[in-house]
XYZ file of C-alpha atoms in Angstrom:
318
model
C 28.720 -0.186 -16.240
C 26.860 0.214 -20.052
C 23.438 -1.484 -19.414
C 21.456 -2.103 -22.712
C 17.425 -2.670 -22.226
C 15.183 -4.847 -24.150
C 11.438 -4.123 -23.364
C 8.322 -3.191 -24.905
C 5.188 -2.330 -22.923
C 4.422 0.010 -20.021
C 5.855 -2.757 -17.672
C 9.147 -2.533 -18.832
C 8.871 1.161 -19.350
C 9.171 1.386 -15.569
C 12.247 -0.536 -15.380
C 14.075 1.718 -17.907
C 12.769 4.693 -15.975
C 14.196 3.542 -12.872
C 17.474 2.492 -14.824
C 17.877 6.058 -15.913
C 16.674 7.711 -12.532
C 19.602 5.644 -10.886
C 21.986 6.965 -13.098
C 23.186 4.231 -15.361
C 24.416 4.914 -18.637
C 22.062 3.172 -21.264
C 23.377 3.393 -24.794
C 20.713 0.976 -26.469
C 17.103 0.164 -26.184
C 15.669 -2.946 -28.323
C 11.950 -2.720 -28.453
C 9.345 -4.257 -30.849
C 8.334 -2.711 -34.200
C 5.685 0.110 -34.055
C 2.398 -1.498 -34.390
C -1.087 -0.151 -35.625
C -3.375 0.994 -32.647
C -6.253 3.089 -32.129
C -9.554 3.842 -34.258
C -7.198 5.047 -37.113
C -4.569 2.166 -36.665
C -1.624 4.504 -37.335
C 1.625 3.458 -36.129
C 2.512 3.701 -32.773
C 6.048 3.215 -30.839
C 6.023 1.075 -27.747
C 6.129 2.834 -24.259
C 9.565 1.675 -24.169
C 10.486 3.362 -27.411
C 8.714 6.223 -26.626
C 10.689 6.763 -23.219
C 13.845 5.892 -24.858
C 13.616 8.707 -27.760
C 12.582 11.159 -24.804
C 16.103 10.689 -23.162
C 18.369 10.556 -26.396
C 18.824 6.790 -26.206
C 19.120 5.000 -29.310
C 16.493 2.428 -30.300
C 16.533 -0.702 -32.627
C 13.548 -2.578 -33.391
C 14.364 -5.588 -35.383
C 11.558 -8.135 -35.959
C 13.924 -10.876 -34.879
C 17.076 -11.474 -33.744
C 17.987 -15.075 -35.246
C 20.510 -14.567 -37.770
C 19.455 -17.954 -39.385
C 15.746 -16.924 -38.958
C 13.169 -15.072 -41.252
C 14.364 -11.624 -41.007
C 18.343 -11.982 -41.340
C 19.022 -8.569 -42.350
C 17.251 -7.333 -39.318
C 18.770 -9.362 -37.494
C 22.115 -8.402 -38.490
C 21.125 -4.916 -37.693
C 20.265 -5.650 -34.273
C 23.671 -7.659 -33.722
C 25.710 -4.526 -35.182
C 23.780 -2.287 -32.889
C 24.301 -4.726 -29.972
C 28.017 -4.900 -30.840
C 28.729 -1.168 -31.032
C 26.898 -0.577 -27.599
C 29.871 -2.557 -25.843
C 27.445 -3.956 -23.165
C 28.208 -5.098 -19.582
C 24.991 -6.168 -19.411
C 21.371 -6.462 -21.282
C 18.219 -6.235 -19.183
C 15.060 -7.911 -20.335
C 11.703 -7.067 -19.397
C 8.518 -8.138 -21.408
C 10.538 -7.650 -24.836
C 8.423 -10.102 -26.796
C 11.291 -11.513 -28.691
C 13.300 -14.814 -27.858
C 16.797 -14.136 -27.286
C 19.127 -16.474 -29.118
C 22.505 -17.650 -27.718
C 24.703 -15.204 -29.388
C 22.890 -12.180 -27.620
C 22.425 -14.139 -24.087
C 26.462 -14.416 -24.593
C 27.273 -11.272 -25.985
C 27.475 -8.748 -22.639
C 29.898 -9.469 -20.076
C 27.489 -10.329 -17.323
C 24.788 -11.699 -19.683
C 21.181 -11.074 -20.081
C 19.146 -10.593 -16.753
C 15.315 -10.800 -17.098
C 12.775 -8.798 -14.862
C 10.023 -11.830 -14.599
C 6.624 -11.042 -12.574
C 6.123 -14.251 -10.667
C 7.782 -16.299 -8.174
C 9.868 -18.778 -10.093
C 9.433 -21.489 -11.226
C 5.713 -20.686 -10.721
C 4.285 -19.117 -13.581
C 7.156 -19.468 -16.406
C 5.894 -17.913 -19.599
C 3.747 -14.970 -21.112
C 1.028 -14.230 -18.809
C 2.484 -14.640 -15.367
C 0.292 -11.997 -13.547
C -3.128 -12.820 -15.301
C -2.600 -16.526 -14.417
C -1.838 -16.125 -10.912
C -4.857 -14.302 -9.959
C -6.939 -16.419 -12.324
C -5.709 -19.287 -10.127
C -6.536 -17.936 -6.839
C -2.978 -17.447 -5.724
C -2.477 -15.560 -2.605
C 1.117 -13.989 -3.372
C 3.056 -13.247 -6.423
C 6.377 -11.110 -6.678
C 9.421 -10.528 -9.169
C 12.151 -12.747 -9.717
C 15.282 -11.133 -11.340
C 16.876 -13.886 -13.264
C 20.091 -14.819 -15.409
C 18.743 -15.855 -18.599
C 19.798 -18.869 -20.598
C 18.274 -20.597 -23.766
C 15.071 -22.010 -21.809
C 11.695 -20.387 -21.117
C 12.249 -18.857 -17.686
C 14.491 -21.476 -16.650
C 17.602 -19.468 -15.676
C 19.292 -19.158 -12.362
C 17.318 -16.634 -9.955
C 19.281 -13.731 -8.635
C 16.813 -11.696 -6.425
C 13.322 -12.492 -5.380
C 10.937 -11.014 -3.615
C 7.173 -11.381 -2.682
C 3.981 -9.322 -3.145
C 0.579 -9.963 -1.716
C -2.541 -10.295 -4.073
C -5.433 -8.641 -2.498
C -8.999 -10.188 -3.053
C -9.764 -7.197 -5.102
C -6.619 -6.924 -7.262
C -7.179 -6.961 -11.158
C -4.344 -7.777 -13.646
C -4.303 -3.777 -14.198
C -3.755 -2.792 -10.561
C -1.034 -5.947 -9.518
C 0.701 -4.959 -12.819
C 1.431 -1.402 -11.762
C 2.907 -2.986 -8.520
C 4.807 -5.414 -9.856
C 6.376 -2.943 -12.343
C 7.320 -0.854 -9.599
C 8.633 -3.495 -7.519
C 10.698 -4.627 -10.725
C 12.377 -1.562 -11.469
C 13.606 -1.068 -8.087
C 14.781 -4.715 -8.116
C 16.927 -4.552 -11.301
C 18.297 -1.332 -9.729
C 19.437 -3.150 -6.697
C 20.504 -6.224 -8.859
C 22.718 -4.311 -11.164
C 24.600 -2.323 -8.268
C 25.188 -6.047 -6.650
C 26.496 -7.304 -9.726
C 28.924 -4.419 -9.984
C 30.795 -5.511 -6.712
C 30.286 -9.245 -7.515
C 27.431 -9.475 -5.055
C 24.778 -11.671 -6.885
C 24.248 -15.427 -5.730
C 22.637 -17.302 -8.413
C 20.258 -20.204 -7.279
C 19.079 -22.496 -9.494
C 15.243 -22.848 -9.814
C 13.826 -25.846 -8.182
C 12.373 -28.721 -10.246
C 9.085 -29.021 -8.519
C 6.329 -26.316 -8.725
C 6.825 -25.720 -12.374
C 3.790 -23.912 -14.106
C 3.201 -22.178 -17.547
C 1.400 -18.710 -17.955
C 0.237 -19.391 -21.386
C -0.636 -16.253 -23.371
C -3.983 -15.002 -22.803
C -6.477 -15.897 -25.780
C -9.509 -13.382 -26.732
C -11.563 -16.711 -26.720
C -11.014 -17.332 -23.104
C -13.332 -13.969 -22.211
C -16.222 -16.044 -22.658
C -17.908 -16.703 -19.421
C -18.621 -20.275 -18.447
C -21.544 -19.789 -15.933
C -21.439 -23.477 -15.148
C -18.302 -22.924 -13.153
C -18.695 -21.634 -9.740
C -19.011 -18.284 -8.565
C -15.441 -17.707 -7.398
C -14.061 -19.185 -10.464
C -15.909 -16.514 -12.521
C -15.316 -13.608 -10.195
C -11.562 -14.325 -10.042
C -11.107 -14.626 -13.895
C -12.786 -11.579 -14.398
C -10.207 -9.836 -12.337
C -7.557 -11.541 -14.079
C -9.008 -10.518 -17.404
C -9.156 -6.728 -16.565
C -8.005 -4.811 -18.583
C -8.005 -7.438 -21.092
C -9.878 -9.084 -22.794
C -12.824 -8.753 -20.035
C -15.463 -11.225 -19.649
C -18.171 -12.034 -22.623
C -21.698 -13.157 -22.310
C -24.875 -13.101 -24.120
C -28.100 -11.523 -23.481
C -30.781 -12.534 -25.410
C -29.171 -11.221 -29.254
C -27.005 -9.168 -27.626
C -22.925 -9.430 -26.588
C -22.583 -7.886 -23.072
C -18.994 -7.701 -21.589
C -18.519 -7.909 -17.562
C -15.453 -6.491 -15.793
C -16.175 -6.860 -12.310
C -18.355 -9.353 -10.359
C -18.580 -10.272 -6.627
C -19.514 -13.624 -4.857
C -22.643 -13.113 -2.997
C -23.629 -15.051 0.071
C -25.776 -17.207 0.793
C -24.933 -19.061 -2.522
C -27.713 -21.604 -2.869
C -30.511 -20.880 -5.630
C -32.441 -23.453 -7.711
C -31.874 -21.699 -10.978
C -29.856 -22.612 -14.264
C -26.375 -21.241 -14.378
C -26.568 -17.908 -15.969
C -30.001 -16.784 -14.872
C -30.591 -13.614 -13.292
C -32.149 -14.577 -9.477
C -32.577 -10.912 -7.826
C -31.600 -7.343 -9.095
C -31.202 -4.252 -7.044
C -29.236 -0.882 -7.226
C -26.037 -2.677 -6.683
C -26.462 -4.688 -9.636
C -28.054 -8.234 -10.920
C -27.453 -11.416 -9.145
C -26.720 -14.263 -11.318
C -26.663 -17.864 -10.544
C -23.609 -20.043 -11.259
C -22.749 -23.666 -11.323
C -21.719 -23.220 -7.450
C -22.975 -20.002 -5.721
C -23.874 -16.759 -7.316
C -22.139 -13.724 -8.365
C -23.295 -9.871 -8.484
C -22.501 -8.351 -11.646
C -21.056 -4.884 -10.654
C -19.467 -3.383 -13.929
C -21.043 -4.151 -17.174
C -20.724 -2.754 -20.674
C -22.919 -3.037 -23.980
C -21.200 -3.482 -27.792
C -19.957 -0.215 -28.449
C -20.856 1.639 -25.058
C -18.577 2.230 -21.968
C -17.840 0.436 -18.934
C -20.731 1.412 -16.583
C -21.426 0.666 -13.216
C -24.423 -1.712 -12.655
C -26.955 0.826 -11.761
C -26.014 3.257 -14.844
C -26.217 -0.063 -17.150
C -29.421 -1.059 -15.821
C -30.717 2.667 -16.596
C -30.097 1.954 -20.501
C -30.857 -1.741 -20.475
C -33.075 -2.818 -17.699
C -32.357 -6.340 -16.573
C -35.175 -8.652 -15.009
C -35.184 -11.443 -12.999
C -35.475 -14.934 -14.839
C -33.365 -13.581 -17.749
C -30.573 -15.716 -18.548
C -27.323 -14.890 -19.949
C -25.494 -17.581 -21.905
């Protein structure tokens, strides 16, 4: 089986490595164009491109695959590469480009997507973040036959994974990436023998995981302690939680709900301080901030943060 691969970030690179380790022939990889990164803003290849080049796999990086779109010449180059690869199937994982109909129809077995949610819940760009933010107790991987809709295709394989009370997007990402790599290998092995059984997604329970906006990082202290703690876990490693203390912007990375929760203070007010971190009043309940960061500084445990910037009862975050 000749397996093409389209993906960009580390989540996708884990799946590509799984396909390589399983012995599949991968003649072509599609990945997003190199982007400026780091302090020097030098162009940097995606994790998928770096892995592909390490294994001597051809890489194509068109900015679009729409032949009638903004970059028709690049799309035509991508089409030529896909046709020449003579693919049986194209595996897609967090690629970042919409695949037009001609791509979906080109491989003999179509295009299979590794999606990090239990479809139809959390279709869209940020399923891991949104599942944690919403307080879901489980998530998973769906291997899906792609169609022209947004994550609307038939489900081929689905497997659940529990979300723990301390999971961040970073920790859950790693577990889901490993699961996705294992499941896509299983799906392709089944596909080779005609063993995949497509199932339509149910009409009920559809949710959209909209892309994370940096503006969402602003902590809304009028929300409940539980909501604030969940969102901080969801926004780790990006974009974190931002709040203002006097004239300074402070990043909050971790917080835990504190009992008892009833305090007579305005949301955002520090009601107690100890070596474990400041306890802050919320719209409902309180949270203890356990990991913080000053502008231009490093992420610090609350005890280390307070040595550099002492926090006092009565001060208020905004």
